[in-house]
XYZ file of C-alpha atoms in Angstrom:
519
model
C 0.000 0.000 0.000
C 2.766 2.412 0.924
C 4.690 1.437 -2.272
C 1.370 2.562 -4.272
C 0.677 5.770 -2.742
C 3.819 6.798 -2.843
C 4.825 5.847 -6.152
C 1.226 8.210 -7.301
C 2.853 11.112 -5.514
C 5.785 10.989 -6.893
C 4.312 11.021 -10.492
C 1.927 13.764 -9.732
C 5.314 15.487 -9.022
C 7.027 14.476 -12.524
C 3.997 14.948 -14.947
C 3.198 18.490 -13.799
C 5.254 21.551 -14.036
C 8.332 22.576 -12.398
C 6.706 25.200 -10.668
C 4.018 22.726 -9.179
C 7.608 20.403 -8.193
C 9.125 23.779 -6.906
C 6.297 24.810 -4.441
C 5.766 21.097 -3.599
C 9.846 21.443 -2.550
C 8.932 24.590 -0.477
C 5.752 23.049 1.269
C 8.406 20.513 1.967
C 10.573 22.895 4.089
C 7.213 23.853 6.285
C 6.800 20.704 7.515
C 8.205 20.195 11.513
C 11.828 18.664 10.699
C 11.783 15.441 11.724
C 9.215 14.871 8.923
C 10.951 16.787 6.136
C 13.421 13.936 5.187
C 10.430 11.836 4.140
C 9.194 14.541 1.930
C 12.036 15.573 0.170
C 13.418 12.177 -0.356
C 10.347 12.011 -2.824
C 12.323 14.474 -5.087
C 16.017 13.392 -4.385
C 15.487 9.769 -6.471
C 14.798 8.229 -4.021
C 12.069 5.939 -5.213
C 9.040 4.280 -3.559
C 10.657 1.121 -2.312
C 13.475 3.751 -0.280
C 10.865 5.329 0.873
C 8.743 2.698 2.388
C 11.231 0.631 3.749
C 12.807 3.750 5.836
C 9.336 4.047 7.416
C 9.648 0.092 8.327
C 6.330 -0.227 6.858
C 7.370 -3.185 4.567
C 7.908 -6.098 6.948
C 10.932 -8.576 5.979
C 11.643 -11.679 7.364
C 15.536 -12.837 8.463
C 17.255 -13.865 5.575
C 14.288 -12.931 2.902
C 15.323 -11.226 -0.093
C 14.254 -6.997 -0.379
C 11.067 -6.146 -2.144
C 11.415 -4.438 -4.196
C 8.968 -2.871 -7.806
C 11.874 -0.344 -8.770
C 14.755 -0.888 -9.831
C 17.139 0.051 -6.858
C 18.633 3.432 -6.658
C 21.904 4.755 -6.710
C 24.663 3.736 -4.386
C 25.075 6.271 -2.264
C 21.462 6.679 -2.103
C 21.198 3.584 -0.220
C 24.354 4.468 2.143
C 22.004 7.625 3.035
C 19.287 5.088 4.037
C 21.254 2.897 6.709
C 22.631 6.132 8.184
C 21.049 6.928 11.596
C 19.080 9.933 10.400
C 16.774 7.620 9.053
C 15.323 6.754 12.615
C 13.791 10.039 12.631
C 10.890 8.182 10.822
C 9.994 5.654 13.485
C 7.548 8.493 15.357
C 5.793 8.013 11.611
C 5.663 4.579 11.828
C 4.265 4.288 14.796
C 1.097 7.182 13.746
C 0.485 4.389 11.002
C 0.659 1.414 13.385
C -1.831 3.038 15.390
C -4.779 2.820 13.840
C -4.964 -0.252 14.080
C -5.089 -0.157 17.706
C -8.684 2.035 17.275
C -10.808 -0.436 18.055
C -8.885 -0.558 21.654
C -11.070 2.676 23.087
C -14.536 1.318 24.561
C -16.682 3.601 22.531
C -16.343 2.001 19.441
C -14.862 -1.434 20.874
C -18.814 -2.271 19.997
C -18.979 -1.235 16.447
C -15.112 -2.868 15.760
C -16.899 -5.836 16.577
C -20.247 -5.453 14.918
C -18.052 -4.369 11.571
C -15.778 -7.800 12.080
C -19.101 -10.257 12.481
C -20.950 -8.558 9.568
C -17.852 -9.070 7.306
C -17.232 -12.306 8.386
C -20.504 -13.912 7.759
C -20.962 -10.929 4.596
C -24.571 -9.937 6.442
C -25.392 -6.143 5.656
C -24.572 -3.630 8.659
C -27.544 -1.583 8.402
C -30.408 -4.156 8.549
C -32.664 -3.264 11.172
C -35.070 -6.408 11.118
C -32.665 -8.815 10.578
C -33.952 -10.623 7.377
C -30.590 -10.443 5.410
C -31.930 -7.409 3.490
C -30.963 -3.602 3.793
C -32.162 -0.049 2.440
C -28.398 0.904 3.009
C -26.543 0.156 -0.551
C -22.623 -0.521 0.680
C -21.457 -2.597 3.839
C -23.260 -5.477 1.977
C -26.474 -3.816 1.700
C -28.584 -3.422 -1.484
C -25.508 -3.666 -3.931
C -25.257 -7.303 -2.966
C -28.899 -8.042 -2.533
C -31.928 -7.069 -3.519
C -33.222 -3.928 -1.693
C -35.345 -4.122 1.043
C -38.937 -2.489 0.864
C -39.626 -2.379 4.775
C -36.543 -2.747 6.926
C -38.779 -2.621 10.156
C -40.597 -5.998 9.076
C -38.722 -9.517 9.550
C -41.374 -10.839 6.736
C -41.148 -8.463 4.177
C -38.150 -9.202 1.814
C -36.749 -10.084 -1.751
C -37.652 -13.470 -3.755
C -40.520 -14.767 -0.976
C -43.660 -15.758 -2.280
C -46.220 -12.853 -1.976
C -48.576 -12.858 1.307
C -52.171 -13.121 -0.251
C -50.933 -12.065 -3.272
C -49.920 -8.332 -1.811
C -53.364 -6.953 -2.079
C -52.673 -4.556 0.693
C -48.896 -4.521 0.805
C -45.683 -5.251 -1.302
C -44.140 -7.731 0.777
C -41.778 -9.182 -1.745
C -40.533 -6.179 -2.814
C -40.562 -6.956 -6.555
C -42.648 -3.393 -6.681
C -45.890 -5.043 -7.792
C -48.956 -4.792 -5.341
C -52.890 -3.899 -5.078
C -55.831 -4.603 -6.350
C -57.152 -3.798 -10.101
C -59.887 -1.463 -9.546
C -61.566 -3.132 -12.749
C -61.772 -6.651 -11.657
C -60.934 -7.177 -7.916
C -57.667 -9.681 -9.104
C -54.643 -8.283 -7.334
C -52.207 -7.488 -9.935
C -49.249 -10.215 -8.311
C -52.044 -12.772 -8.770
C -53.096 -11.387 -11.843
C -49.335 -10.829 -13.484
C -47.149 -13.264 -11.799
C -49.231 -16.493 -10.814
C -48.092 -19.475 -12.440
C -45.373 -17.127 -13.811
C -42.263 -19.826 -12.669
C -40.465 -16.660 -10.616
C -36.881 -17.721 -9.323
C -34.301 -15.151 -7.931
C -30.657 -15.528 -8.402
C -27.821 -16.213 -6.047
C -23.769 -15.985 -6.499
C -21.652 -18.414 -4.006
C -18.180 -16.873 -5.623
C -14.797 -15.388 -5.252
C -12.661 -11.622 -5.715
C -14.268 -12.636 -9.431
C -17.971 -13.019 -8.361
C -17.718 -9.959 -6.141
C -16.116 -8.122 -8.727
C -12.959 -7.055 -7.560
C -11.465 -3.509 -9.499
C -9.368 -0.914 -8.185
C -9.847 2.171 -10.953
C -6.732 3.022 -12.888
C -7.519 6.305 -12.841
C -6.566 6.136 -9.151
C -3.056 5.075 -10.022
C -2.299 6.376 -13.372
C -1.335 10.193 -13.470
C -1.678 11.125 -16.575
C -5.682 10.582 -16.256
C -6.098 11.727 -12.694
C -7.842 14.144 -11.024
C -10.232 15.341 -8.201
C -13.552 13.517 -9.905
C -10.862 10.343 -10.318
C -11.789 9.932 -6.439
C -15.536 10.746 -6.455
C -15.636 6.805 -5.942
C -13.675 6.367 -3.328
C -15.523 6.197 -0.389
C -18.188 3.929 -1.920
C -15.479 1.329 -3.124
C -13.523 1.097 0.115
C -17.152 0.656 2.004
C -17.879 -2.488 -0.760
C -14.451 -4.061 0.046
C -13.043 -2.740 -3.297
C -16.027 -4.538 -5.161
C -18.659 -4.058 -7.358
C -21.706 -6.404 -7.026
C -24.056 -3.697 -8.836
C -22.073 -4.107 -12.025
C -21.005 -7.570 -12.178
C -21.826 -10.654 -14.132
C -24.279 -12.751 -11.770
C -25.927 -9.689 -9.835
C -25.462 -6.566 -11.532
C -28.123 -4.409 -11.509
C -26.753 -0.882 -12.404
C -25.606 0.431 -15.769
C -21.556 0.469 -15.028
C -19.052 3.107 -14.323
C -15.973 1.246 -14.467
C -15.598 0.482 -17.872
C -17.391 -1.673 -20.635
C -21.179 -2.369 -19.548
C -23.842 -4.125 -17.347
C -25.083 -7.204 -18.591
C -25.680 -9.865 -15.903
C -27.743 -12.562 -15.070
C -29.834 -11.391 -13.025
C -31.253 -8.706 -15.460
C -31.570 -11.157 -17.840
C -34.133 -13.190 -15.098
C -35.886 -9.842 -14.736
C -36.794 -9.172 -18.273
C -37.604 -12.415 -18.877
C -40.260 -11.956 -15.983
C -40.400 -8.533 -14.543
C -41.648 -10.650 -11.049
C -38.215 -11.342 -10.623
C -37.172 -7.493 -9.432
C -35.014 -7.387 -6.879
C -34.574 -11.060 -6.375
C -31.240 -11.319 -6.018
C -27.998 -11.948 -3.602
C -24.512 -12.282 -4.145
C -22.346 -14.182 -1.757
C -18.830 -13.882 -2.373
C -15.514 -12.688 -0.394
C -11.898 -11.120 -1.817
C -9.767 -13.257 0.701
C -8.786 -17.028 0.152
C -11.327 -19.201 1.973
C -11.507 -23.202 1.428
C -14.235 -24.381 -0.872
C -16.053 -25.795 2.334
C -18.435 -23.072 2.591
C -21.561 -25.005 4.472
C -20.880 -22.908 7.766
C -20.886 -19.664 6.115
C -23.505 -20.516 3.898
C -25.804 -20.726 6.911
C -24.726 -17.143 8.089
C -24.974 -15.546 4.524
C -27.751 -17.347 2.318
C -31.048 -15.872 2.845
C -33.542 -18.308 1.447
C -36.743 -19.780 3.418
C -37.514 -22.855 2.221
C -41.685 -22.963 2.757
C -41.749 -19.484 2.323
C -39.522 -18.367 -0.731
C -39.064 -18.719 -4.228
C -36.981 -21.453 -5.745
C -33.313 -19.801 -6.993
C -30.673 -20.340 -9.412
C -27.253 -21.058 -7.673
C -24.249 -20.415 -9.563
C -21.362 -22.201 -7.743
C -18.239 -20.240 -9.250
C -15.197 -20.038 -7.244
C -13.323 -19.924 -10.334
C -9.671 -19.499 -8.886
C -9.393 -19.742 -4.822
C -8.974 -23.601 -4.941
C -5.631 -23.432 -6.554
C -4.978 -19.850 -5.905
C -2.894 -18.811 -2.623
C 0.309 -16.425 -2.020
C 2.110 -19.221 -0.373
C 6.022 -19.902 -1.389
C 5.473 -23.720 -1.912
C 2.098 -22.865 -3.641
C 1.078 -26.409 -4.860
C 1.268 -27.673 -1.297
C -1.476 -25.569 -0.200
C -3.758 -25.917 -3.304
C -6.838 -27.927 -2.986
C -7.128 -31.757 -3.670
C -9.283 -33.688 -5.626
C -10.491 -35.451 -3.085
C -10.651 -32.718 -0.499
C -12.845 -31.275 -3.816
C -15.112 -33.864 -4.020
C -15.797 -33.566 -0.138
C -15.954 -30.467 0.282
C -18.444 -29.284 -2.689
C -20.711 -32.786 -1.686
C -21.394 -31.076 2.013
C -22.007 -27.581 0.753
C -24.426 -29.299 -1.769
C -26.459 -31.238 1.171
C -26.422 -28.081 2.903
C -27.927 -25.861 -0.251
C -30.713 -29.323 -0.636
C -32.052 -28.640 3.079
C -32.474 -24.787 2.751
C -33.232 -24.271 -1.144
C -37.272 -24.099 -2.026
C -37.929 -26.910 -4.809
C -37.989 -26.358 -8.075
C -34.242 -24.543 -7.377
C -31.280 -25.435 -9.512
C -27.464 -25.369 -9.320
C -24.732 -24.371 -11.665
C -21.244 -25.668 -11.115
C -18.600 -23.437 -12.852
C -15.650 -24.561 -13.604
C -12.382 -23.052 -12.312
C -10.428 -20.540 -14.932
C -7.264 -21.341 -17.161
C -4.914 -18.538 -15.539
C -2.383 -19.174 -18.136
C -3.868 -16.190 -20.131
C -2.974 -13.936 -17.479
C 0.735 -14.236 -18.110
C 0.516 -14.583 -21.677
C -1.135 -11.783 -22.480
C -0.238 -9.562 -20.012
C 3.827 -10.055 -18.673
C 5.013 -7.504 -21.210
C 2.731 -4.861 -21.069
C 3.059 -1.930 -18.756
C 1.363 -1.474 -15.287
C -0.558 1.461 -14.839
C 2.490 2.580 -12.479
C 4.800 2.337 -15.132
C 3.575 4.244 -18.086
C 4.339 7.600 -17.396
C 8.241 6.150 -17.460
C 7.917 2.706 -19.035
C 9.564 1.235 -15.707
C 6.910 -1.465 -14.329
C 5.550 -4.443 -15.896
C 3.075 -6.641 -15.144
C 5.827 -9.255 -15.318
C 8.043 -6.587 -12.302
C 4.426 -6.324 -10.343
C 4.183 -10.269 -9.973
C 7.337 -10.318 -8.742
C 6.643 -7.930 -6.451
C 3.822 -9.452 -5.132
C 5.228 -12.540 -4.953
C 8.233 -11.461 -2.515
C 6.171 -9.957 -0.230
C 4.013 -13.214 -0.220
C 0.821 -11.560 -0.405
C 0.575 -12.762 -4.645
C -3.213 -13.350 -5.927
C -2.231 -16.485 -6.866
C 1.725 -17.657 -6.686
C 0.938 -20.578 -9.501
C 0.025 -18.605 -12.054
C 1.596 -14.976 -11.827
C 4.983 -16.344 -12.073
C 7.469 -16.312 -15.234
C 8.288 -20.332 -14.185
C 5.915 -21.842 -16.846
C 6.438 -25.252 -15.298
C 4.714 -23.989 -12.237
C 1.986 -22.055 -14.682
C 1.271 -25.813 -16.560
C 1.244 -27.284 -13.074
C -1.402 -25.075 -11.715
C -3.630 -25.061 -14.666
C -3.300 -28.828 -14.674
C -4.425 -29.099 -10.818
C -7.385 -26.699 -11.669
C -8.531 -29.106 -14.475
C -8.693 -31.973 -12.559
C -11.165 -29.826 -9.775
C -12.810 -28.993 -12.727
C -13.413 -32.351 -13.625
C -14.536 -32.840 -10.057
C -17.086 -30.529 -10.477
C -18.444 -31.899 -13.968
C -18.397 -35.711 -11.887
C -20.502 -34.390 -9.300
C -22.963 -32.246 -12.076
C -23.443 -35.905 -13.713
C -23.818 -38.283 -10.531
C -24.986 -36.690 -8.010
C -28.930 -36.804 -7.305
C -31.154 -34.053 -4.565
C -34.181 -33.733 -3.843
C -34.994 -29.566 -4.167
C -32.713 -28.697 -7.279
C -31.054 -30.109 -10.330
C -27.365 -29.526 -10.824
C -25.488 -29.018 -14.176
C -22.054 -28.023 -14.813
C -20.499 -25.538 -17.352
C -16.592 -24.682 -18.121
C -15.751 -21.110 -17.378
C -15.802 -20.169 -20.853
C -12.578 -17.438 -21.063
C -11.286 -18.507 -23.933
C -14.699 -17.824 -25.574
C -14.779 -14.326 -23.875
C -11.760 -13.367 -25.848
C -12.717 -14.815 -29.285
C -15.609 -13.152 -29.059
C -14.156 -9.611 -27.839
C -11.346 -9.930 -30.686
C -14.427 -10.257 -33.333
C -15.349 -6.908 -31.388
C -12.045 -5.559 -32.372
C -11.099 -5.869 -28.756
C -7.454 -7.359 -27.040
C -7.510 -10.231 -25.081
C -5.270 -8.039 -22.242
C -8.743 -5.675 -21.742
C -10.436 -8.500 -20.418
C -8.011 -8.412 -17.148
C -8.552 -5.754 -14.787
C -5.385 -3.541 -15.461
C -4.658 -2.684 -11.880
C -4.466 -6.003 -10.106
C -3.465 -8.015 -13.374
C -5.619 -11.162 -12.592
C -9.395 -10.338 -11.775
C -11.640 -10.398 -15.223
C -12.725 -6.813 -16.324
C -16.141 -5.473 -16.507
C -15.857 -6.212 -20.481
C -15.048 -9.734 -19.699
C -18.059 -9.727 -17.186
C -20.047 -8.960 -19.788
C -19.147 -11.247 -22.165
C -19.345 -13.805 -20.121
C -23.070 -13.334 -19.328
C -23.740 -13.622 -22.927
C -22.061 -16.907 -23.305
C -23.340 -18.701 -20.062
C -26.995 -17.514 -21.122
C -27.212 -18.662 -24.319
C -25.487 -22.083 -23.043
C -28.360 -22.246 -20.151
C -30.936 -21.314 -23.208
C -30.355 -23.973 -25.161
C -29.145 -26.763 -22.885
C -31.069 -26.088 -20.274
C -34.132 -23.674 -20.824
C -36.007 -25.200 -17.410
C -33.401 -23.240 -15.595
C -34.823 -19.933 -16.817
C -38.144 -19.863 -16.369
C -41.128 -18.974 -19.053
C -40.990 -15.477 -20.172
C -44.045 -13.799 -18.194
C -46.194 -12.371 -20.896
C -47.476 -9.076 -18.485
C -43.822 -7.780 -18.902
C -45.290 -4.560 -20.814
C -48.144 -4.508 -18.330
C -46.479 -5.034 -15.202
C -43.898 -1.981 -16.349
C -47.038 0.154 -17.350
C -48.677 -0.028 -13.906
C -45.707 0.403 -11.412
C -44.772 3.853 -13.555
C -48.108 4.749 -12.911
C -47.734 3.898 -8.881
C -44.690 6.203 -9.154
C -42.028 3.438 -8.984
C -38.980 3.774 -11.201
């Protein structure tokens, strides 16, 4: 993190004037002294890496190499490190260290704590009747489920079956409620009986939640004050972006590319569907055993709901992990084959009938070297000094890598990977074709990357624009889109029962909640 900051100011410093530099220099020369060697060490070559290590901010273990994403500097510029001056930064180091320590004073002691549960079990923090559902959009609220109409009222929620067909009250929240003044039919009955409603749900990954950190925060030559406007929304959604992404996305995108998603799909096909959806994924490595957590997170009653779609997609985290000996700690077969078996009895006694389950496979990461190694990082364009290739590297020393088996330049270790996430895959496909439950069928479907960029070249598109070009390894919102396209007209045509009949009272459905003032 320091590395990344810094390496931004420093740039802001090169690509604008020499005046800017000069009274940058000056405001330098204000600051108390024991500070000023930080700040003008910024402007003396001393690069990021210098800069961050002097603060001891970048932790290294006895005998470990340096981390490094620069090239080192100058001799003598490293002499000036190790002198004793340098010390002068540990009152710095320890303002930095102590915010972590926050959570220490007894007024917010309680909120620390309510923050850690609610991102541990991914529950929205503002959800005042406790039915999984929130009017709140960040802090897995409404951007990872479907909004809640009435947070005061445990049985009014997203994707359950209407109470006597919400005559009086909308009490699925799909916006669609009262009586027709012409006949006496309420319109849910009228427009959505017998009209096969499902809602969909995401069990995923960084790549289900959408993981994307904008370039524009990290590449100078674009930024500026409206680069940030974002900020505080993205660091409140864990650096995702549910609303936008392939399974759940709801909202027409600002990151780049568009929204097209499954769940909007589900919703024209049968405008009953609105705001039947959830997404259930995390950014940090967790085991594919997920029947705990699935209890926390899933919010589905199974006498009172609608059946759902499950897409199972953790497309990466099974053979994904920073770790030095990286195959060691990757996920077995038969650990596989356990592990996905249990989550599945788990989904069977909480899923209404009628639900089904998609299996995705997990991705071919090879792509991510070969198409991007080369190219420069948004960090290193302004001077063409950091490649993806350097940023891997990076990562990798510092042991906090994506995923060690894949961002590597050993392409023995790149074949191994992708052959250990083959044979999960095949897992997966074994289970789709054997296993038998009583509330949902189960079906199994490659995640079709290859595919994404065959298409997006007939677009006139690069296969490196379907990685996100901060982190190097998550898809892109292009490839999020291009995926839905693909897995829906697979699910069309192979399986159409998954879907659902298109509802007919679309048009009429639409007509009626403009004229109730609903948007």
């Amino acid at each position: 993190g320091c590395v990344l900051v810094v390496s931004v100011i420093e740039q802001l410093a090169q690509w604008h004037n020499s005046t800017v530099k000069a009274a940058m220099e000056r405001l330098c020369d204000y600051i108390p002294g024991k500070y000023q060697l930080m700040c003008h060490m910024l402007f003396r070559e001393m690069n990021a890496d210098v800069v961050c290590h002097s603060l001891r901010l970048c932790k290294q273990d006895p005998g470990q190499l340096l981390c490094h994403l620069y090239s080192p500097p100058k001799l003598h510029h490293l002499c000036e490190l190790m002198h004793p001056s340098t010390f002068i930064f540990l009152p710095l180091q320890k303002s930095f260290l102590g915010f972590s320590s926050v959570c220490a004073f007894p007024l917010l002691a309680n909120l620390c704590e309510k923050i850690k549960y609610v991102l541990r079990n991914k529950l929205p923090f503002e959800d005042f009747d406790g039915d999984k559902f929130s009017t709140f959009p960040t802090l897995r609220g409404y951007h990872w489920r479907g909004r809640d109409c009435n947070d005061k009222n445990t049985a009014v929620y997203p994707g359950r079956r209407p109470d006597n067909w919400d005559a009086k009250s909308d009490s699925n929240c799909n916006g669609i409620w009262g009586v027709d003044p012409k006949d006496g039919i309420p319109y849910e009955e009228k427009f959505c009986k017998g009209a096969d409603s499902k809602g969909v749900v995401l069990l995923g990954d960084s790549a289900g939640a959408h993981f994307h950190i904008p370039p524009e925060w990290m590449t100078v030559t674009q930024m500026s004050v409206k680069s940030f406007a974002t900020l505080p929304m993205a660091f409140s959604d864990e650096l995702d972006w549910p609303q936008f992404s392939e399974v759940t996305g709801f909202l027409n995108s600002t990151i780049g590319g568009w929204t097209d998603s499954l769940y909007l799909r589900l919703r024209k096909r049968n405008r009953c569907n609105h705001r039947d959806l959830q997404n259930i994924s995390q950014n940090v490595y967790f085991p594919v055993n997920i029947a705990p957590y699935f209890s926390f997170s899933l919010a589905r009653n199974q006498l009172l709901d609608n059946p759902a779609i499950v897409i199972y997609a953790t497309i990466g985290n099974d053979v994904c992990n920073g770790e030095r000996d990286t195959l060691a700690h990757m996920t077995t077969p038969k650990e596989m084959l356990s592990n996905v078996v249990q989550a599945l009895r788990y989904l069977d006694a909480h899923l209404p009938n009628g639900s089904h389950v998609i299996l995705t496979g997990l991705v071919d990461g090879r792509f991510l070297w070969d198409n991007l190694h080369d190219r420069y990082h948004p960090l290193g364009q302004l001077n063409k000094d950091v490649t993806y290739s350097q940023l891997y590297s990076f990562l990798n020393c510092l042991q906090v890598s994506p995923c060690s088996g894949w961002l590597t330049p050993n392409e023995t270790l790149r074949n191994l990977t992708s052959e250990r996430a083959l044979q999960l895959s095949n897992v997966l496909k074994e289970i789709a074709r054997s296993e038998k439950y009583a509330n949902f069928d189960i079906f199994y479907m490659d995640f079709p990357l290859r595919q994404m960029a065959e298409e997006w070249r007939k677009m006139g598109g690069e296969p490196w624009q379907l990685i996100e070009s901060v982190d190097g390894f998550h898809p892109s919102q292009i490839a999020a889109a291009l995926g839905t396209g693909i897995t829906w007209q697979r699910v069309l045509h192979e399986w159409p029962q998954v879907l659902g009949k298109e509802n007919p009272f679309n048009n009429e459905i639409e007509a009626i909640f403009k004229d109730q003032g609903g948007h």
